[in-house]
PDB file of C-alpha atoms in Angstrom:
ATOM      1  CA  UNK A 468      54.159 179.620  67.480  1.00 55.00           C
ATOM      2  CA  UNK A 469      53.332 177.137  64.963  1.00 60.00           C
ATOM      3  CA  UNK A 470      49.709 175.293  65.100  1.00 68.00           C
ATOM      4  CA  UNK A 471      50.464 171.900  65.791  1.00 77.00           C
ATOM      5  CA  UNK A 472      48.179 169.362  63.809  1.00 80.00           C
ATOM      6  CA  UNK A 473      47.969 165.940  65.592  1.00 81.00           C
ATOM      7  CA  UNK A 474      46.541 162.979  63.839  1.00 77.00           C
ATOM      8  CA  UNK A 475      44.604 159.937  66.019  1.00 75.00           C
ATOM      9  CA  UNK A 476      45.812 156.510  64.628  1.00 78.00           C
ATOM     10  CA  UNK A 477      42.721 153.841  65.128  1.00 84.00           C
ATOM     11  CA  UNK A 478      44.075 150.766  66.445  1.00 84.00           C
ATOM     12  CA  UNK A 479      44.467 148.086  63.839  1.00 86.00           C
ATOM     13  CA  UNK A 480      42.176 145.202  63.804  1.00 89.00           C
ATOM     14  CA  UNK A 481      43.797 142.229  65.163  1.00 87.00           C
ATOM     15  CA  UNK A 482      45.052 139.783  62.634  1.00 90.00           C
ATOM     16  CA  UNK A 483      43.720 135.856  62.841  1.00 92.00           C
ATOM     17  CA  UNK A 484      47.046 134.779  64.634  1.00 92.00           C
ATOM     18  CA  UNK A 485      46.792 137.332  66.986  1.00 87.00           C
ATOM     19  CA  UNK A 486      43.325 136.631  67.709  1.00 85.00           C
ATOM     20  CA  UNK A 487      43.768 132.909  68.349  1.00 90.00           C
ATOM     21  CA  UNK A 488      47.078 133.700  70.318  1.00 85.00           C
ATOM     22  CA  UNK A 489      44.579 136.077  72.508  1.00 85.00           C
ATOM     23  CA  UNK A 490      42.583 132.669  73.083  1.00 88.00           C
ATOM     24  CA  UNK A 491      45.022 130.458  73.405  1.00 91.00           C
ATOM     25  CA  UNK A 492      46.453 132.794  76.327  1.00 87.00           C
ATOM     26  CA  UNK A 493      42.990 133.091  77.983  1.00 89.00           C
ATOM     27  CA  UNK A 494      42.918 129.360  77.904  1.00 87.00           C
ATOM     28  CA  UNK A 495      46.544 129.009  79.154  1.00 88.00           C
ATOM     29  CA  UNK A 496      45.438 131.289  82.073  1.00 85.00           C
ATOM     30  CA  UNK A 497      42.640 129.233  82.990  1.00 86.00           C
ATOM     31  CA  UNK A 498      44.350 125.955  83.206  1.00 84.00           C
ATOM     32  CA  UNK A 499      46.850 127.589  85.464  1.00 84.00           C
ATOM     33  CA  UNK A 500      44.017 128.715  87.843  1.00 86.00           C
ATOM     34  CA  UNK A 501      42.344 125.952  88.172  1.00 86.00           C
ATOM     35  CA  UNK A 502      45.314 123.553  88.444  1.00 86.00           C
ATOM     36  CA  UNK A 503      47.049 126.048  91.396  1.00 90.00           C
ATOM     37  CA  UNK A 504      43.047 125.907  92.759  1.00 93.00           C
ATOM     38  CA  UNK A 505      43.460 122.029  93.029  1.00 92.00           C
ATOM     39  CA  UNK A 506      47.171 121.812  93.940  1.00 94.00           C
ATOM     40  CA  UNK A 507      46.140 124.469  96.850  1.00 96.00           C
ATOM     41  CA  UNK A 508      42.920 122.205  98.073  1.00 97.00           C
ATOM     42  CA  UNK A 509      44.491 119.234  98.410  1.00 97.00           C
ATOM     43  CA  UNK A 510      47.232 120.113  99.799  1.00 97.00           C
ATOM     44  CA  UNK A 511      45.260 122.252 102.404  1.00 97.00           C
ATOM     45  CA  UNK A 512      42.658 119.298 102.724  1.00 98.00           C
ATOM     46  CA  UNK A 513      46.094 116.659 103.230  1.00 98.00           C
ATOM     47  CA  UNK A 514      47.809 118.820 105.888  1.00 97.00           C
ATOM     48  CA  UNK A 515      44.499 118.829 107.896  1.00 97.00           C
ATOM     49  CA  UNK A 516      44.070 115.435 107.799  1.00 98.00           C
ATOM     50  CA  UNK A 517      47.567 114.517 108.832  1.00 97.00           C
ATOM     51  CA  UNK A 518      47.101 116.933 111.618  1.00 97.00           C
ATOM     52  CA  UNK A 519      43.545 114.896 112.613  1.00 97.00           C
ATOM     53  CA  UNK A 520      45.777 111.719 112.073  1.00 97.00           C
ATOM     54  CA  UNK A 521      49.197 113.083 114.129  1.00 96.00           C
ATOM     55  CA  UNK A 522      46.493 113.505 117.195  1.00 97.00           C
ATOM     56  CA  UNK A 523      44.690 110.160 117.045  1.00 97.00           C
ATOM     57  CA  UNK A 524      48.162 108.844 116.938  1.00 96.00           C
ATOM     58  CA  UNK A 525      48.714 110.610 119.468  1.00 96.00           C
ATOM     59  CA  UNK A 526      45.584 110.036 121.865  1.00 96.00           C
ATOM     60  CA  UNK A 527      46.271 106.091 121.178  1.00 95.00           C
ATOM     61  CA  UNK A 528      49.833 106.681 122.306  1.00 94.00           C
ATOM     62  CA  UNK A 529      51.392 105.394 119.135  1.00 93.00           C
ATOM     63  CA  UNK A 530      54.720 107.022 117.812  1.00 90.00           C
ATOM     64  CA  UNK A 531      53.973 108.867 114.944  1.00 84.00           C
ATOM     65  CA  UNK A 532      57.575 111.029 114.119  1.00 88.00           C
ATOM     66  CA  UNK A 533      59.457 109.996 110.970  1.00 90.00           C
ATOM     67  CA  UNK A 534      56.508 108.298 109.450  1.00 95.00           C
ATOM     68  CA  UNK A 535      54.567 109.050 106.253  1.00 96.00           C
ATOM     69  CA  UNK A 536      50.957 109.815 105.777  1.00 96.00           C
ATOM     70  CA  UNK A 537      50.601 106.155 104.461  1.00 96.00           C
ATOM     71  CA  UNK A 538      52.704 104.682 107.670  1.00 96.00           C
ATOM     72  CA  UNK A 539      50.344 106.966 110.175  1.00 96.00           C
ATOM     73  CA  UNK A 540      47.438 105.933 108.231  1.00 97.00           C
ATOM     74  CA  UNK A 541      48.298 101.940 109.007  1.00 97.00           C
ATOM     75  CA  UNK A 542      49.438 102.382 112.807  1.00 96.00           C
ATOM     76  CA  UNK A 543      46.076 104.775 112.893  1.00 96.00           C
ATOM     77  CA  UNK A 544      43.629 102.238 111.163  1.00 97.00           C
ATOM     78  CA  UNK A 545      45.100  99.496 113.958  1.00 95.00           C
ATOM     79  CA  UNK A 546      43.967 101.427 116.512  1.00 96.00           C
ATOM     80  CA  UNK A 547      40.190 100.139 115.529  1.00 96.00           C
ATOM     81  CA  UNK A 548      38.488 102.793 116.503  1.00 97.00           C
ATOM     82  CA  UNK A 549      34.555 103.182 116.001  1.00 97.00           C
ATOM     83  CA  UNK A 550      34.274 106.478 114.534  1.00 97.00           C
ATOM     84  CA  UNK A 551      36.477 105.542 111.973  1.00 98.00           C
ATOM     85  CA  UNK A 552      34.716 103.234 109.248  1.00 98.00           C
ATOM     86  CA  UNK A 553      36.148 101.273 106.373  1.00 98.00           C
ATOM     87  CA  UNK A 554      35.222 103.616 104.447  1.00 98.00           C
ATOM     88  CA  UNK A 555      36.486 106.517 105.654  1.00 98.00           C
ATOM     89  CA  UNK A 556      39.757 104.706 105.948  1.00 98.00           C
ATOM     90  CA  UNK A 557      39.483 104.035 102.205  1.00 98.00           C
ATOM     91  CA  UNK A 558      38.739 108.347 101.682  1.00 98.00           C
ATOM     92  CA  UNK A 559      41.805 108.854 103.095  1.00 98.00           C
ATOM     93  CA  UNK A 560      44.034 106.826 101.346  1.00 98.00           C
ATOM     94  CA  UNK A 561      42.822 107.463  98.273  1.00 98.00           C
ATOM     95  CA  UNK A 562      43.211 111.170  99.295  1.00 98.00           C
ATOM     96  CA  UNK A 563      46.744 110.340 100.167  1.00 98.00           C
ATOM     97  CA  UNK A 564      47.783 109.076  96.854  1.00 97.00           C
ATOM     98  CA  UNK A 565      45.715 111.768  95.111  1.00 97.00           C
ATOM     99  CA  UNK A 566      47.919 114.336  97.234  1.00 97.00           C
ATOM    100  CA  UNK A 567      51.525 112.167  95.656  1.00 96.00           C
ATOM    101  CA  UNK A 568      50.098 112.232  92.369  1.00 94.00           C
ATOM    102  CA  UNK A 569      49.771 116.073  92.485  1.00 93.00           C
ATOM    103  CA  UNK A 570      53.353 116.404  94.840  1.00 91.00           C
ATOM    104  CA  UNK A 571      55.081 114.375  92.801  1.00 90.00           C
ATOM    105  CA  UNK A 572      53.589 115.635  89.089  1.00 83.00           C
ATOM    106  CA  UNK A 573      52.449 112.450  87.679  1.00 76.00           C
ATOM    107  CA  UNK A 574      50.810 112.021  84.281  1.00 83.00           C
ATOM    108  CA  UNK A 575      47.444 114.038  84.139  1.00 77.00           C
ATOM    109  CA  UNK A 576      45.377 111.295  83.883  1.00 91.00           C
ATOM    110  CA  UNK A 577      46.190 109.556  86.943  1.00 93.00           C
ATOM    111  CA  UNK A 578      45.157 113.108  88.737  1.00 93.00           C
ATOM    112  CA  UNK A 579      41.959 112.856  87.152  1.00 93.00           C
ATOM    113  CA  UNK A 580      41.453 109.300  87.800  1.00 96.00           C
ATOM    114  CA  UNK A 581      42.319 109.550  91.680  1.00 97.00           C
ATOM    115  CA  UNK A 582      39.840 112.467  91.638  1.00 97.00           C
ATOM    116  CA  UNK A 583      37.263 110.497  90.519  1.00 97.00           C
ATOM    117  CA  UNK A 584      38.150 107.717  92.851  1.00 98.00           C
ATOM    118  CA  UNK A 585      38.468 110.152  95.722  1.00 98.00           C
ATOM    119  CA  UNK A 586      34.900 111.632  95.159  1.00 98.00           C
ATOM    120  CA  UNK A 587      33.576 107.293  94.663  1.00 98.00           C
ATOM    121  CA  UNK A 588      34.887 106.846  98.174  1.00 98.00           C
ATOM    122  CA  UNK A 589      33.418 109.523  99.676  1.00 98.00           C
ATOM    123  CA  UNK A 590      30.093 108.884  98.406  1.00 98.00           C
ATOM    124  CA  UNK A 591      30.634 105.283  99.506  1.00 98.00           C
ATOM    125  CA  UNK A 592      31.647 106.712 102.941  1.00 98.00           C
ATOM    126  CA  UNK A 593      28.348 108.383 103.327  1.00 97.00           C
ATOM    127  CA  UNK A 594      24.458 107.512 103.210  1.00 96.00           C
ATOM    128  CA  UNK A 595      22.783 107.084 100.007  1.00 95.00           C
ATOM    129  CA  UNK A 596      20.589 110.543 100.303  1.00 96.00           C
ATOM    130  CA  UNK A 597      24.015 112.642 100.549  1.00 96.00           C
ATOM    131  CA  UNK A 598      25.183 110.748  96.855  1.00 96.00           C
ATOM    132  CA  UNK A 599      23.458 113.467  95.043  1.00 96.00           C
ATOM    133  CA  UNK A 600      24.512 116.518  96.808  1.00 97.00           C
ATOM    134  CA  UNK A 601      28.552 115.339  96.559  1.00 98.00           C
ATOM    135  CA  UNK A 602      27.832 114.493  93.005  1.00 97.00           C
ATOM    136  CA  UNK A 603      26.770 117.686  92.429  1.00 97.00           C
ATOM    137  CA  UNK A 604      29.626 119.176  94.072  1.00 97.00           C
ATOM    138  CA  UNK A 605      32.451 121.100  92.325  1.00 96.00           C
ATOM    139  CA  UNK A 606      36.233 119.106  92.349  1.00 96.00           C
ATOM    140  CA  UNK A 607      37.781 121.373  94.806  1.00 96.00           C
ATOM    141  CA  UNK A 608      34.301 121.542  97.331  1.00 97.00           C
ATOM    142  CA  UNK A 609      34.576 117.829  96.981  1.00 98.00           C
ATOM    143  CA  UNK A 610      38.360 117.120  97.983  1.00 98.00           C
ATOM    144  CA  UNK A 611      38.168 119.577 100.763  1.00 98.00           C
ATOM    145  CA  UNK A 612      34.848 117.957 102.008  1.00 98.00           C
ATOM    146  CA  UNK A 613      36.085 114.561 101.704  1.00 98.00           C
ATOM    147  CA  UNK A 614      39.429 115.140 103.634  1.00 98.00           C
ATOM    148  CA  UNK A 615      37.316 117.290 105.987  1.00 98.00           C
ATOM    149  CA  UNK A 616      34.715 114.494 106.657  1.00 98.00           C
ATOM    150  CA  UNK A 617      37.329 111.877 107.510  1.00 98.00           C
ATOM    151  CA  UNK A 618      39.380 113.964 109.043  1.00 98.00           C
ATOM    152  CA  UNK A 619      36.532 115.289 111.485  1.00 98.00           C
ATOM    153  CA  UNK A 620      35.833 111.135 112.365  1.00 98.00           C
ATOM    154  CA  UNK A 621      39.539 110.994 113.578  1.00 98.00           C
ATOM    155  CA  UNK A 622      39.022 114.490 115.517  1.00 98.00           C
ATOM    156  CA  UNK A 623      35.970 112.495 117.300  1.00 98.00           C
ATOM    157  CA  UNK A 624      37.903 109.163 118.056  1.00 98.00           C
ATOM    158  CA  UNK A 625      40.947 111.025 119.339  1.00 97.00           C
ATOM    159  CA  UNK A 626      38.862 112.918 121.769  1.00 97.00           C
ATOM    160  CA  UNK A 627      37.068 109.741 122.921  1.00 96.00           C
ATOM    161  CA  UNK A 628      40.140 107.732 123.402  1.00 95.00           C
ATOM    162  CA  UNK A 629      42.467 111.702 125.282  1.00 93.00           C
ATOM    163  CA  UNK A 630      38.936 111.451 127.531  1.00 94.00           C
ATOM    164  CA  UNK A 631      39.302 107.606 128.249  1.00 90.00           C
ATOM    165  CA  UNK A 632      42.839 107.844 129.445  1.00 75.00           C
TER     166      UNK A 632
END
């Protein structure tokens, strides 16, 4: 039997294009994250308001079927309950047209814009010692907090009002 001589190739060094096609890709897959990240949160953070809305409709024995968030939202609001400031009302609509923004893939901008408005209303929604912990929060800690806080107001007010009959 012959004596087989193998020979070990080095990789090449990556050329210039393929290096900044290697970065553009890492880039690419970071965008995608973090945009699925937000698209998930809000989302997530919507649904759980609507739910927290659907049962203070509910407990104030107002129809709530075949309406939108922003139609629940008004017959919700008219129910004046206490728990339920004018700024938390604000949280959630601005939440609500973040969450169409995202559903309904509007220009970039206006995302960013109605995530900056979203995390304004929610510190305006709160006391002045919590404005530096939510501005230190990160986007998606901030939507889900935001939808969360409201949404936990409307959990209150709905018990109040199943408990008063």
């Amino acid at each position: 039997m012959a004596e087989e001589n193998w020979v070990m190739l080095e990789e090449p060094e990556p050329t210039e294009q393929e290096k900044t096609f290697a970065e553009a890709h890492k880039k690419a897959t970071e965008r995608i994250r973090q945009s699925e990240e937000r698209v998930l949160t809000v989302i997530r953070a919507h649904l759980g308001a609507e739910q927290a809305l659907n049962a203070l409709m509910k407990a104030g024995r107002r129809r709530r079927k075949n309406r939108t968030f922003s139609g629940k939202w008004w017959v919700a609001k008219g129910l004046l309950v206490k728990e339920m400031t004018e700024e938390l009302w604000e949280v959630l609509k601005v939440g609500n047209e973040l969450r169409n923004a995202i559903a309904h893939a509007e220009k970039p901008g206006l995302i960013e814009a109605k995530i900056v408005e979203l995390r304004r209303a929610f510190i305006a929604a709160n006391t002045p010692q919590q404005k530096k912990y939510i501005e230190a929060m990160t986007e998606t800690q901030m939507i889900a907090m935001a939808f969360s806080h409201a949404s936990s107001h409307m959990t209150v007010a709905a018990d109040r009002l199943e408990r008063r009959g």
